[in-house]
Short mmCIF file of C-alpha atoms in Angstrom, two decimals:
data_model
loop_
_atom_site.label_atom_id
_atom_site.label_comp_id
_atom_site.label_asym_id
_atom_site.label_seq_id
_atom_site.Cartn_x
_atom_site.Cartn_y
_atom_site.Cartn_z
CA ASP A 1 0.01 -0.01 0.03
CA GLY A 2 1.21 3.47 -0.78
CA GLY A 3 1.69 5.88 2.06
CA ILE A 4 3.94 7.68 4.44
CA THR A 5 5.57 5.90 7.30
CA GLN A 6 6.99 7.68 10.33
CA SER A 7 8.99 6.06 13.01
CA PRO A 8 9.22 5.78 15.94
CA LYS A 9 5.66 6.61 16.98
CA TYR A 10 6.74 7.38 20.52
CA LEU A 11 10.14 8.46 21.66
CA PHE A 12 11.64 9.55 24.95
CA ARG A 13 14.84 11.49 25.16
CA LYS A 14 16.99 12.90 27.88
CA GLU A 15 17.99 16.52 27.71
CA GLY A 16 21.14 17.08 25.68
CA GLN A 17 20.58 14.17 23.38
CA ASN A 18 20.01 14.38 19.66
CA VAL A 19 17.25 12.24 18.19
CA THR A 20 16.34 11.41 14.57
CA LEU A 21 12.76 10.88 13.41
CA SER A 22 12.34 8.84 10.25
CA CYS A 23 9.91 9.62 7.39
CA GLU A 24 9.61 7.37 4.34
CA GLN A 25 7.10 7.62 1.47
CA ASN A 26 6.38 5.35 -1.43
CA LEU A 27 3.96 7.72 -3.19
CA ASN A 28 6.59 8.99 -5.62
CA HIS A 29 6.03 12.50 -4.22
CA ASP A 30 8.76 14.99 -4.88
CA ALA A 31 8.01 17.43 -2.00
CA MET A 32 8.28 16.46 1.65
CA TYR A 33 7.58 18.47 4.82
CA TRP A 34 8.04 18.32 8.57
CA TYR A 35 5.56 20.03 10.84
CA ARG A 36 5.46 20.39 14.60
CA GLN A 37 2.10 20.40 16.42
CA ASP A 38 1.66 21.80 19.91
CA PRO A 39 -1.71 22.12 21.70
CA GLY A 40 -3.67 25.09 20.54
CA GLN A 41 -1.08 26.17 17.91
CA GLY A 42 -1.98 24.13 14.86
CA LEU A 43 0.83 22.90 12.58
CA ARG A 44 4.02 24.91 12.22
CA LEU A 45 6.51 24.20 9.41
CA ILE A 46 10.03 23.18 10.37
CA TYR A 47 11.66 22.27 7.08
CA TYR A 48 10.56 21.29 3.58
CA SER A 49 12.21 19.82 0.55
CA GLN A 50 11.04 20.08 -3.06
CA ILE A 51 13.74 18.00 -4.58
CA VAL A 52 16.47 15.55 -3.63
CA ASN A 53 19.59 17.15 -2.07
CA ASP A 54 17.78 20.44 -1.49
CA PHE A 55 15.68 21.71 1.42
CA GLN A 56 14.53 25.02 2.92
CA LYS A 57 13.90 26.28 6.43
CA GLY A 58 10.31 26.79 7.58
CA ASP A 59 9.11 29.07 10.33
CA ILE A 60 10.70 27.23 13.26
CA ALA A 61 13.87 25.56 11.91
CA GLU A 62 16.15 26.51 14.79
CA GLY A 63 17.40 23.44 16.66
CA TYR A 64 16.43 21.04 13.87
CA SER A 65 18.25 19.59 10.88
CA VAL A 66 17.20 17.50 7.88
CA SER A 67 18.63 15.72 4.90
CA ARG A 68 17.13 14.59 1.58
CA GLU A 69 19.55 12.08 0.08
CA LYS A 70 16.78 9.97 -1.47
CA LYS A 71 13.38 10.97 -2.91
CA GLU A 72 11.56 8.56 -0.57
CA SER A 73 13.27 9.67 2.68
CA PHE A 74 13.33 12.89 4.70
CA PRO A 75 14.63 12.32 8.21
CA LEU A 76 14.43 15.04 10.86
CA THR A 77 17.00 15.39 13.62
CA VAL A 78 16.01 17.21 16.79
CA THR A 79 19.23 18.55 18.22
CA SER A 80 20.11 19.46 21.80
CA ALA A 81 19.89 23.07 20.65
CA GLN A 82 16.13 22.82 20.37
CA LYS A 83 14.99 24.38 23.70
CA ASN A 84 11.48 22.92 23.87
CA PRO A 85 11.46 19.72 21.76
CA THR A 86 8.52 17.90 23.46
CA ALA A 87 5.85 17.89 20.73
CA PHE A 88 4.01 15.90 18.14
CA TYR A 89 5.89 15.77 14.79
CA LEU A 90 4.09 15.18 11.45
CA CYS A 91 5.73 14.37 8.13
CA ALA A 92 3.82 15.09 4.90
CA SER A 93 4.41 14.83 1.19
CA THR A 94 2.85 16.07 -2.05
CA MET A 95 3.42 16.25 -5.77
CA THR A 96 4.56 19.75 -6.64
CA SER A 97 2.89 19.42 -9.99
CA GLY A 98 -0.42 18.24 -8.47
CA THR A 99 -3.23 19.93 -6.55
CA GLY A 100 -0.98 20.58 -3.54
CA GLU A 101 -2.96 18.37 -1.17
CA LEU A 102 -0.68 17.15 1.60
CA PHE A 103 -0.63 13.47 2.66
CA PHE A 104 0.42 12.92 6.23
CA GLY A 105 2.17 10.23 8.16
CA GLU A 106 0.82 9.00 11.52
CA GLY A 107 3.17 11.23 13.46
CA SER A 108 5.87 10.83 16.09
CA ARG A 109 5.47 11.97 19.66
CA LEU A 110 8.69 13.10 21.26
CA THR A 111 8.96 13.58 25.01
CA VAL A 112 12.04 15.04 26.56
CA LEU A 113 12.55 13.90 30.15
CA GLU B 1 2.90 37.99 7.46
CA ASP B 2 0.67 35.17 6.20
CA LYS B 3 -1.89 33.98 8.74
CA VAL B 4 -4.79 31.70 9.00
CA VAL B 5 -7.27 32.14 11.89
CA GLN B 6 -9.87 29.59 12.91
CA SER B 7 -12.80 30.09 15.23
CA PRO B 8 -14.02 28.94 17.58
CA LEU B 9 -10.99 27.19 19.04
CA SER B 10 -13.21 24.64 20.70
CA LEU B 11 -16.87 23.71 20.54
CA VAL B 12 -19.08 21.24 22.43
CA VAL B 13 -22.38 20.14 20.98
CA HIS B 14 -24.84 17.34 21.31
CA GLU B 15 -25.57 14.63 18.71
CA GLY B 16 -27.92 15.90 16.04
CA ASP B 17 -26.82 19.54 16.31
CA THR B 18 -25.51 21.46 13.28
CA VAL B 19 -22.14 23.20 13.61
CA THR B 20 -20.35 25.81 11.56
CA LEU B 21 -16.57 26.20 11.78
CA ASN B 22 -14.90 29.31 10.48
CA CYS B 23 -11.58 30.00 8.84
CA SER B 24 -10.30 33.44 7.78
CA TYR B 25 -7.02 34.15 6.09
CA GLU B 26 -4.62 36.89 5.13
CA VAL B 27 -2.01 35.59 2.74
CA THR B 28 -0.16 36.47 -0.41
CA ASN B 29 -0.22 34.23 -3.43
CA PHE B 30 -3.35 32.30 -2.41
CA ARG B 31 -3.73 29.08 -4.37
CA SER B 32 -6.40 27.07 -2.53
CA LEU B 33 -7.86 26.39 0.91
CA LEU B 34 -8.02 22.94 2.47
CA TRP B 35 -9.90 21.42 5.35
CA TYR B 36 -8.52 18.44 7.30
CA LYS B 37 -9.96 16.29 10.08
CA GLN B 38 -7.54 15.13 12.80
CA GLU B 39 -8.79 12.52 15.24
CA LYS B 40 -5.77 11.05 16.95
CA LYS B 41 -2.77 11.24 14.72
CA ALA B 42 -2.58 11.92 10.95
CA PRO B 43 -4.89 14.67 9.56
CA THR B 44 -7.14 13.28 6.88
CA PHE B 45 -8.19 15.33 3.88
CA LEU B 46 -11.77 16.65 3.67
CA PHE B 47 -12.05 19.37 1.07
CA MET B 48 -10.02 21.54 -1.22
CA LEU B 49 -11.56 24.86 -2.30
CA THR B 50 -10.16 27.04 -5.08
CA SER B 51 -13.08 29.03 -6.38
CA SER B 52 -15.52 31.32 -4.56
CA GLY B 53 -19.14 30.39 -4.09
CA ILE B 54 -18.94 26.70 -5.11
CA GLU B 55 -20.08 24.45 -2.31
CA LYS B 56 -18.31 21.21 -1.80
CA LYS B 57 -20.30 18.39 -0.15
CA SER B 58 -19.44 15.04 1.25
CA GLY B 59 -22.29 13.39 3.17
CA ARG B 60 -23.16 15.62 6.13
CA LEU B 61 -20.11 17.87 5.62
CA SER B 62 -20.02 20.81 3.31
CA SER B 63 -17.70 23.76 2.77
CA ILE B 64 -17.63 26.99 0.80
CA LEU B 65 -14.99 29.64 0.07
CA ASP B 66 -15.39 33.40 -0.21
CA LYS B 67 -12.26 34.86 -1.80
CA LYS B 68 -13.54 38.37 -1.65
CA GLU B 69 -14.06 38.34 2.14
CA LEU B 70 -11.14 35.86 2.64
CA PHE B 71 -12.91 33.17 4.62
CA SER B 72 -14.26 29.68 4.44
CA ILE B 73 -16.82 27.79 6.51
CA LEU B 74 -17.14 24.10 7.24
CA ASN B 75 -20.66 22.89 8.08
CA ILE B 76 -21.53 19.61 9.67
CA THR B 77 -25.17 18.70 9.97
CA ALA B 78 -26.73 16.09 12.21
CA THR B 79 -23.50 15.68 14.12
CA GLN B 80 -22.45 12.29 15.51
CA THR B 81 -19.94 11.31 18.20
CA GLY B 82 -17.63 10.16 15.42
CA ASP B 83 -17.32 13.74 14.25
CA SER B 84 -15.38 14.61 17.38
CA ALA B 85 -11.96 15.70 16.20
CA VAL B 86 -9.79 18.71 15.58
CA TYR B 87 -10.64 20.39 12.26
CA LEU B 88 -7.75 22.11 10.63
CA CYS B 89 -7.94 24.78 7.97
CA ALA B 90 -4.91 25.34 5.73
CA VAL B 91 -4.14 27.73 2.93
CA LEU B 92 -1.88 26.62 0.12
CA LEU B 93 0.31 29.30 -1.45
CA TYR B 94 1.73 29.41 -4.90
CA ASN B 95 5.27 30.14 -3.69
CA ASN B 96 7.03 26.85 -3.08
CA ASN B 97 3.69 25.02 -2.31
CA ASP B 98 3.92 26.51 1.13
CA MET B 99 0.92 25.56 3.31
CA ARG B 100 -0.17 27.62 6.29
CA PHE B 101 -2.30 26.07 8.95
CA GLY B 102 -4.72 27.58 11.44
CA ALA B 103 -4.69 26.55 15.08
CA GLY B 104 -7.62 24.17 14.57
CA THR B 105 -11.12 23.87 16.05
CA ARG B 106 -11.62 21.08 18.58
CA LEU B 107 -15.11 19.76 18.15
CA THR B 108 -16.62 17.52 20.81
CA VAL B 109 -19.96 15.88 20.14
CA LYS B 110 -21.69 14.45 23.19
CA PRO B 111 -24.21 11.60 22.96
#
């Protein structure tokens, strides 16, 4: 089945540790996105990538890093520089030549202890 | 600065009620407006609206866009407990396929 797979679904981290969230899609979408969701704030864009080996910062990129070495994969690293990393992270993808509708993964909930 | 504002932020109704959720926007390079339903995890797509005045319907849900007044509404008639969710409004921009989300409306439908 085609879709977007995020892992892990739940993750606990100690302060000062980096953690990488995985996002894989088999929809042949060229654009991929990472959003952060906090209660009462909707979705905020962290990073996005329209093509392999290229990505752009979103509104809240500080403390995060990404890579796009393959079309199917867009991992997000939450670094120790991110001051408030506890949140729900959503990965999404779309065809840039399509309608623009985003398809979402199931999300990863990160808790910093 | 591009922004999308949803209201109300939360709403509690009883089964059978009709609800109207609002979304207003101020953006540059508007391409389309989308509604998503988020129950526990991944938002699921409901509607995409590009033209003013054309109502989109899916069962008990309907939505319409007003590009002059810069808002959209999502109506749900004869609500059911399964409609309980966060409803997200998003505006898709032409530049880089950027999508701006509102804060969402949390709808709770009581039996």
